[in-house]
Short mmCIF file of C-alpha atoms in Angstrom, two decimals:
data_model
loop_
_atom_site.label_atom_id
_atom_site.label_comp_id
_atom_site.label_asym_id
_atom_site.label_seq_id
_atom_site.Cartn_x
_atom_site.Cartn_y
_atom_site.Cartn_z
CA MET A 1 58.71 13.55 -38.39
CA ASN A 2 57.01 15.38 -41.26
CA GLU A 3 53.78 17.36 -40.84
CA VAL A 4 51.50 14.71 -42.34
CA SER A 5 52.79 11.83 -40.20
CA SER A 6 52.80 14.06 -37.12
CA LEU A 7 49.14 14.98 -37.58
CA SER A 8 48.23 11.37 -38.23
CA SER A 9 49.96 10.11 -35.10
CA MET A 10 48.06 12.59 -32.93
CA SER A 11 44.58 11.98 -34.39
CA GLY A 12 42.08 10.74 -31.86
CA LEU A 13 43.91 12.23 -28.87
CA ARG A 14 41.89 14.25 -26.40
CA VAL A 15 43.40 16.86 -24.10
CA ALA A 16 41.85 18.71 -21.18
CA ILE A 17 42.80 22.37 -20.73
CA MET A 18 42.28 23.00 -17.02
CA THR A 19 41.08 26.57 -16.57
CA ASP A 20 38.57 28.54 -14.54
CA GLU A 21 37.97 30.98 -17.40
CA THR A 22 38.03 30.88 -21.18
CA GLY A 23 39.40 33.64 -23.36
CA TRP A 24 42.42 34.64 -25.39
CA HIS A 25 44.84 32.06 -23.95
CA THR A 26 42.50 29.08 -24.17
CA GLY A 27 41.48 30.13 -27.69
CA ARG A 28 45.11 30.13 -28.82
CA LEU A 29 45.74 26.77 -27.19
CA LYS A 30 42.69 25.11 -28.74
CA LYS A 31 43.70 26.43 -32.16
CA ALA A 32 47.23 25.03 -31.71
CA PHE A 33 45.89 21.65 -30.64
CA ARG A 34 43.53 21.56 -33.65
CA ALA A 35 46.50 22.22 -35.92
CA ARG A 36 48.03 19.01 -34.55
CA GLY A 37 44.82 17.03 -35.03
CA VAL A 38 44.10 16.91 -31.29
CA GLU A 39 40.72 17.59 -29.67
CA ALA A 40 41.06 19.96 -26.71
CA ARG A 41 38.30 21.00 -24.37
CA CYS A 42 38.29 23.39 -21.42
CA VAL A 43 37.55 21.92 -18.00
CA ASP A 44 37.17 23.71 -14.69
CA LEU A 45 39.01 21.85 -11.93
CA ALA A 46 36.21 22.89 -9.59
CA SER A 47 33.86 20.69 -11.65
CA CYS A 48 36.06 17.60 -11.39
CA ARG A 49 35.75 15.14 -8.56
CA ILE A 50 37.39 12.18 -6.91
CA ASP A 51 34.72 9.47 -6.95
CA THR A 52 35.81 5.97 -6.02
CA SER A 53 32.49 4.58 -7.27
CA TRP A 54 33.25 5.95 -10.73
CA SER A 55 34.87 3.01 -12.54
CA PRO A 56 37.47 2.35 -13.69
CA TYR A 57 39.62 5.25 -12.42
CA GLY A 58 37.87 6.68 -9.37
CA LEU A 59 38.18 10.08 -10.99
CA ALA A 60 35.49 12.00 -12.90
CA ILE A 61 36.48 14.66 -15.46
CA PRO A 62 33.52 16.47 -17.11
CA GLY A 63 33.32 15.91 -20.85
CA PHE A 64 35.28 12.64 -20.77
CA ALA A 65 32.54 10.30 -19.49
CA ARG A 66 34.26 7.46 -17.63
CA ASP A 67 37.49 7.91 -19.53
CA LEU A 68 40.39 10.23 -18.77
CA PRO A 69 42.05 12.72 -21.12
CA ASP A 70 45.22 11.61 -22.85
CA ALA A 71 47.00 14.65 -21.42
CA VAL A 72 46.22 17.74 -19.35
CA PHE A 73 47.39 21.32 -19.86
CA VAL A 74 47.04 23.43 -16.70
CA ARG A 75 46.11 26.95 -17.76
CA GLY A 76 44.50 28.19 -14.54
CA ILE A 77 43.52 27.16 -11.03
CA ALA A 78 40.87 29.33 -9.38
CA GLY A 79 41.45 30.62 -5.88
CA GLY A 80 39.27 29.44 -3.03
CA THR A 81 39.40 28.09 0.47
CA PHE A 82 42.38 26.02 1.55
CA GLU A 83 40.20 22.92 1.18
CA GLN A 84 39.02 23.86 -2.32
CA VAL A 85 42.52 24.53 -3.62
CA THR A 86 43.78 21.34 -1.97
CA LEU A 87 41.08 19.31 -3.73
CA ARG A 88 41.81 20.95 -7.11
CA LEU A 89 45.50 20.18 -6.77
CA GLY A 90 44.51 16.71 -5.60
CA ILE A 91 42.70 16.16 -8.89
CA LEU A 92 45.94 16.95 -10.72
CA HIS A 93 47.87 14.61 -8.41
CA ALA A 94 45.29 11.88 -9.07
CA LEU A 95 45.58 12.33 -12.84
CA ARG A 96 49.34 11.86 -12.60
CA GLU A 97 48.82 8.74 -10.44
CA CYS A 98 46.59 7.39 -13.22
CA GLY A 99 49.38 7.87 -15.74
CA VAL A 100 48.03 11.02 -17.41
CA PRO A 101 50.77 13.51 -18.36
CA VAL A 102 49.98 16.83 -16.63
CA TYR A 103 51.65 19.99 -17.94
CA ASN A 104 52.65 21.53 -15.41
CA ASP A 105 51.86 18.90 -12.80
CA ALA A 106 50.64 19.63 -9.27
CA ARG A 107 54.02 19.10 -7.61
CA ALA A 108 55.67 21.75 -9.78
CA ILE A 109 52.76 24.18 -9.39
CA GLU A 110 52.88 23.81 -5.61
CA ARG A 111 56.57 24.73 -5.66
CA SER A 112 56.10 27.79 -7.85
CA VAL A 113 52.92 29.19 -6.27
CA ASP A 114 54.56 29.23 -2.81
CA LYS A 115 57.06 32.10 -2.95
CA SER A 116 58.97 30.81 0.08
CA MET A 117 59.51 27.38 -1.51
CA THR A 118 60.50 29.05 -4.78
CA SER A 119 63.16 31.09 -2.96
CA PHE A 120 64.35 28.01 -1.06
CA LEU A 121 64.70 25.87 -4.19
CA LEU A 122 66.39 28.63 -6.20
CA HIS A 123 68.89 29.20 -3.37
CA ARG A 124 69.47 25.45 -3.02
CA ALA A 125 70.18 25.16 -6.76
CA GLY A 126 72.61 28.09 -6.69
CA VAL A 127 70.40 30.30 -8.88
CA ALA A 128 71.04 34.02 -8.37
CA THR A 129 68.04 35.39 -6.44
CA PRO A 130 67.58 38.06 -3.76
CA PRO A 131 67.77 36.94 -0.11
CA ALA A 132 64.34 36.06 1.28
CA TRP A 133 62.79 35.29 4.66
CA ALA A 134 59.48 33.55 5.41
CA THR A 135 58.12 33.35 8.93
CA GLU A 136 55.00 33.35 11.06
CA SER A 137 56.82 35.46 13.68
CA ALA A 138 56.09 39.18 13.36
CA ALA A 139 58.93 39.83 15.82
CA PHE A 140 61.46 38.03 13.62
CA ALA A 141 60.17 39.78 10.50
CA GLN A 142 60.54 43.13 12.28
CA ARG A 143 64.15 42.27 13.19
CA VAL A 144 64.88 41.45 9.55
CA LEU A 145 63.38 44.78 8.52
CA MET A 146 65.46 46.65 11.11
CA ARG A 147 68.68 44.86 10.13
CA GLU A 148 68.16 45.46 6.41
CA THR A 149 67.26 49.12 7.00
CA ALA A 150 70.36 49.63 9.17
CA ALA A 151 72.43 48.32 6.27
CA GLY A 152 70.83 50.88 3.94
CA ARG A 153 68.59 48.36 2.22
CA ARG A 154 64.85 47.91 1.82
CA VAL A 155 62.67 44.82 1.72
CA VAL A 156 59.48 43.90 -0.10
CA LEU A 157 56.62 42.27 1.81
CA LYS A 158 54.64 39.95 -0.46
CA PRO A 159 51.67 37.62 -0.02
CA LEU A 160 52.97 34.06 0.12
CA PHE A 161 50.44 33.18 -2.59
CA GLY A 162 49.56 35.76 -5.20
CA SER A 163 50.39 37.20 -8.58
CA GLN A 164 50.17 40.26 -10.84
CA GLY A 165 51.88 42.48 -8.28
CA LYS A 166 48.96 42.49 -5.84
CA GLY A 167 49.64 43.14 -2.16
CA LEU A 168 53.31 44.10 -2.55
CA ARG A 169 54.69 46.64 -0.05
CA ARG A 170 58.19 48.12 -0.05
CA LEU A 171 59.45 48.69 3.49
CA GLY A 172 62.41 50.50 4.97
CA ALA A 173 63.37 54.02 5.97
CA ASN A 174 60.81 56.69 5.11
CA ALA A 175 62.17 58.74 2.22
CA ALA A 176 61.05 62.04 3.76
CA THR A 177 61.82 61.56 7.46
CA GLY A 178 64.36 58.74 7.48
CA ALA A 179 62.31 56.97 10.17
CA LEU A 180 61.87 53.20 10.01
CA GLU A 181 58.48 52.23 8.62
CA PRO A 182 56.92 49.56 10.87
CA LEU A 183 55.98 46.14 9.64
CA PRO A 184 52.24 46.16 8.82
CA PRO A 185 49.95 43.74 10.68
CA LEU A 186 50.34 40.24 9.29
CA ARG A 187 46.61 39.53 9.36
CA GLY A 188 46.48 41.15 5.92
CA TYR A 189 49.02 38.53 4.78
CA ARG A 190 47.27 35.53 6.37
CA GLU A 191 49.69 35.68 9.33
CA VAL A 192 52.78 34.89 7.24
CA ALA A 193 55.54 37.34 6.40
CA TYR A 194 57.41 36.66 3.17
CA LEU A 195 60.16 39.27 2.81
CA GLN A 196 62.46 39.62 -0.16
CA ARG A 197 65.36 42.04 -0.34
CA TYR A 198 64.49 44.94 -2.61
CA VAL A 199 66.72 45.14 -5.66
CA GLY A 200 67.10 48.69 -6.89
CA SER A 201 68.87 52.01 -6.75
CA ALA A 202 68.12 55.52 -7.89
CA ARG A 203 69.26 54.54 -11.35
CA ALA A 204 67.11 51.40 -11.36
CA ARG A 205 64.02 53.32 -10.30
CA GLN A 206 64.55 55.86 -13.07
CA GLN A 207 64.81 53.18 -15.71
CA GLY A 208 62.08 51.05 -14.09
CA TYR A 209 62.26 47.71 -15.86
CA ASP A 210 62.54 43.98 -15.42
CA TRP A 211 62.46 40.96 -17.73
CA ARG A 212 60.05 38.12 -18.33
CA VAL A 213 61.61 35.05 -19.96
CA LEU A 214 59.46 32.15 -21.14
CA VAL A 215 60.98 28.68 -20.79
CA ILE A 216 59.39 25.72 -22.57
CA GLY A 217 60.66 22.17 -22.26
CA GLY A 218 63.87 23.33 -20.59
CA HIS A 219 64.72 25.94 -23.23
CA ALA A 220 64.26 29.71 -23.06
CA VAL A 221 62.28 30.65 -26.18
CA ALA A 222 61.35 34.32 -25.81
CA ALA A 223 61.93 37.36 -23.62
CA MET A 224 60.54 40.82 -23.08
CA ARG A 225 61.42 43.86 -21.05
CA ARG A 226 58.68 45.39 -18.91
CA THR A 227 58.97 49.11 -18.26
CA GLY A 228 56.89 51.54 -16.25
CA GLY A 229 53.82 50.26 -14.52
CA SER A 230 52.73 51.07 -10.98
CA GLY A 231 55.80 52.79 -9.54
CA TRP A 232 58.45 50.15 -8.90
CA ILE A 233 56.11 47.23 -9.76
CA HIS A 234 56.47 46.24 -13.40
CA ASN A 235 53.64 43.75 -13.95
CA VAL A 236 51.68 44.08 -17.19
CA ALA A 237 48.49 43.89 -15.12
CA ARG A 238 49.67 47.06 -13.35
CA GLY A 239 50.18 48.99 -16.58
CA ALA A 240 53.74 48.08 -17.53
CA ARG A 241 54.70 48.31 -21.22
CA CYS A 242 56.02 45.28 -23.07
CA GLU A 243 59.14 45.75 -25.18
CA PRO A 244 61.16 43.20 -27.16
CA ALA A 245 64.28 41.99 -25.36
CA GLU A 246 67.31 40.13 -26.58
CA LEU A 247 67.43 36.63 -25.15
CA ASP A 248 71.13 36.72 -24.34
CA PRO A 249 72.96 33.68 -22.91
CA THR A 250 72.96 35.05 -19.35
CA LEU A 251 69.20 35.63 -19.24
CA ALA A 252 68.45 32.34 -20.99
CA SER A 253 70.70 30.23 -18.77
CA LEU A 254 69.43 31.76 -15.53
CA ALA A 255 65.77 31.33 -16.54
CA GLU A 256 66.36 27.72 -17.62
CA ARG A 257 68.13 26.87 -14.35
CA ALA A 258 65.32 28.47 -12.34
CA THR A 259 62.70 26.46 -14.22
CA ALA A 260 64.64 23.23 -13.73
CA ALA A 261 65.05 23.92 -10.00
CA LEU A 262 61.26 23.90 -9.62
CA GLY A 263 60.67 20.96 -11.98
CA LEU A 264 58.41 22.90 -14.35
CA ASP A 265 57.59 21.92 -17.93
CA TYR A 266 57.10 25.57 -18.81
CA ALA A 267 57.48 28.77 -16.81
CA GLY A 268 57.44 32.52 -16.96
CA VAL A 269 60.58 33.65 -15.12
CA ASP A 270 60.76 37.20 -13.78
CA LEU A 271 64.24 38.69 -13.49
CA ILE A 272 65.58 42.11 -12.52
CA PRO A 273 68.96 43.78 -13.10
CA ASP A 274 70.95 44.08 -9.88
CA LEU A 275 71.95 47.73 -10.16
CA SER A 276 72.24 47.97 -6.38
CA ALA A 277 75.52 46.05 -6.47
CA PRO A 278 78.59 48.24 -5.85
CA ASP A 279 79.84 47.79 -9.43
CA GLN A 280 76.30 48.26 -10.84
CA THR A 281 76.93 45.51 -13.39
CA GLY A 282 73.21 44.92 -13.79
CA LEU A 283 73.55 41.14 -13.77
CA PRO A 284 70.07 39.62 -13.50
CA LEU A 285 68.54 38.07 -10.41
CA VAL A 286 65.48 35.79 -10.45
CA LEU A 287 62.58 37.38 -8.57
CA GLU A 288 59.78 34.88 -9.19
CA VAL A 289 58.96 31.80 -11.26
CA ASN A 290 55.40 31.45 -12.55
CA GLY A 291 54.14 27.92 -13.10
CA VAL A 292 50.83 28.99 -14.63
CA ALA A 293 52.20 31.82 -16.72
CA ALA A 294 50.21 34.10 -18.99
CA TRP A 295 51.88 35.13 -22.24
CA ARG A 296 49.63 37.63 -24.01
CA GLY A 297 51.99 40.54 -23.35
CA LEU A 298 55.02 38.53 -24.45
CA GLN A 299 53.24 37.33 -27.60
CA SER A 300 52.75 40.96 -28.63
CA VAL A 301 56.51 41.51 -28.89
CA THR A 302 57.81 38.18 -30.18
CA SER A 303 57.46 36.31 -33.47
CA VAL A 304 57.43 32.94 -31.67
CA ASP A 305 54.01 31.28 -31.77
CA ILE A 306 53.93 30.61 -28.04
CA ALA A 307 50.76 28.52 -27.95
CA ALA A 308 52.08 26.29 -30.75
CA ALA A 309 55.43 25.92 -28.97
CA LEU A 310 53.68 24.88 -25.74
CA VAL A 311 51.43 22.39 -27.52
CA ASP A 312 54.34 20.92 -29.49
CA ASP A 313 56.34 20.43 -26.29
CA LEU A 314 53.42 18.77 -24.51
CA LEU A 315 52.71 16.39 -27.39
CA ASP A 316 56.21 15.69 -28.68
CA ARG A 317 58.10 15.52 -25.38
CA LYS A 318 55.79 15.12 -22.38
CA LEU A 319 53.15 12.86 -23.94
CA ALA A 320 55.65 10.92 -26.04
CA ALA A 321 57.78 10.25 -22.94
CA SER A 322 54.81 8.76 -21.07
CA GLY A 323 54.21 6.23 -23.82
CA THR A 324 51.29 4.58 -22.04
CA PRO A 325 47.52 5.13 -21.89
CA PRO A 326 45.89 6.02 -18.54
CA LEU A 327 45.96 3.15 -16.07
CA PRO A 328 42.67 2.00 -14.50
CA VAL A 329 42.38 1.31 -10.81
CA VAL A 330 42.68 -2.39 -9.95
CA PRO A 331 40.94 -3.07 -6.61
CA LEU A 332 42.76 -5.37 -4.18
CA HIS A 333 39.79 -7.75 -4.18
CA ALA A 334 39.75 -8.10 -8.01
CA GLY A 335 39.59 -11.70 -9.17
CA ARG A 336 38.38 -13.09 -5.86
#
């Protein structure tokens, strides 16, 4: 399809960018949608509602009157109470039930935001990832910590939900005394222990890096290496530096398989070299998969127009595959 016919076929389409804040990312997305002749507007999921008196869909999306958007791009979901987050995800579920393509949809986001489910699905799909344990039992978590420490390993305690390296604690033998560091109280982790085996060695800590690979529509499109940061945590939000990285077949394949295992349209996949292995081959392991991934750091070190690539995939693959306009609700008593 040439540029003129592509723009013409998309004219009149309206897309909702679901986000709790506007800024650099939403600006890039809106520009990319405009380049395809598509109107995009930002909508806060907290402002949407399920309203069965609101004909014809039973779903009210601000800025779209009684209609629904032709497609939805999920850029951000604000935190809140369990009930608030459940309702916001419910809005995304409802949009899918109405036939609106949602990119990424609620099912995939639920898999990726829950670190325990991410680990389970990666393991089930045979994707190389560190061993992980998730439990409400502090006693079991302490036994895991003791067993891993006895084997000369360490573990990382992470919030089940969370991002940007917040709340991570590395546990094991104290470097100075050799004594086992106790498991911290789980009340700070909402009474759930998610433990992941720490991947590292003296060499790994000196080099201090991991990779972020962006996968769009099933294909790895760009990668960067993150160095430095806050000690052993290499998130950009914690001060890590972004460097260009070669997207070699091993990194690309592993990131693509991880994304497919969680059913994501696009994802930021975090990988780390396994230098703790006896042969220190440095083969990558998948640490986390981000279903609402930021890409500002990656954009600074790649020539790929990431926003344009995301928009093209949504319009040319996801929306084209749906092939149907949103479906109105048909009450059981209709026609009586």
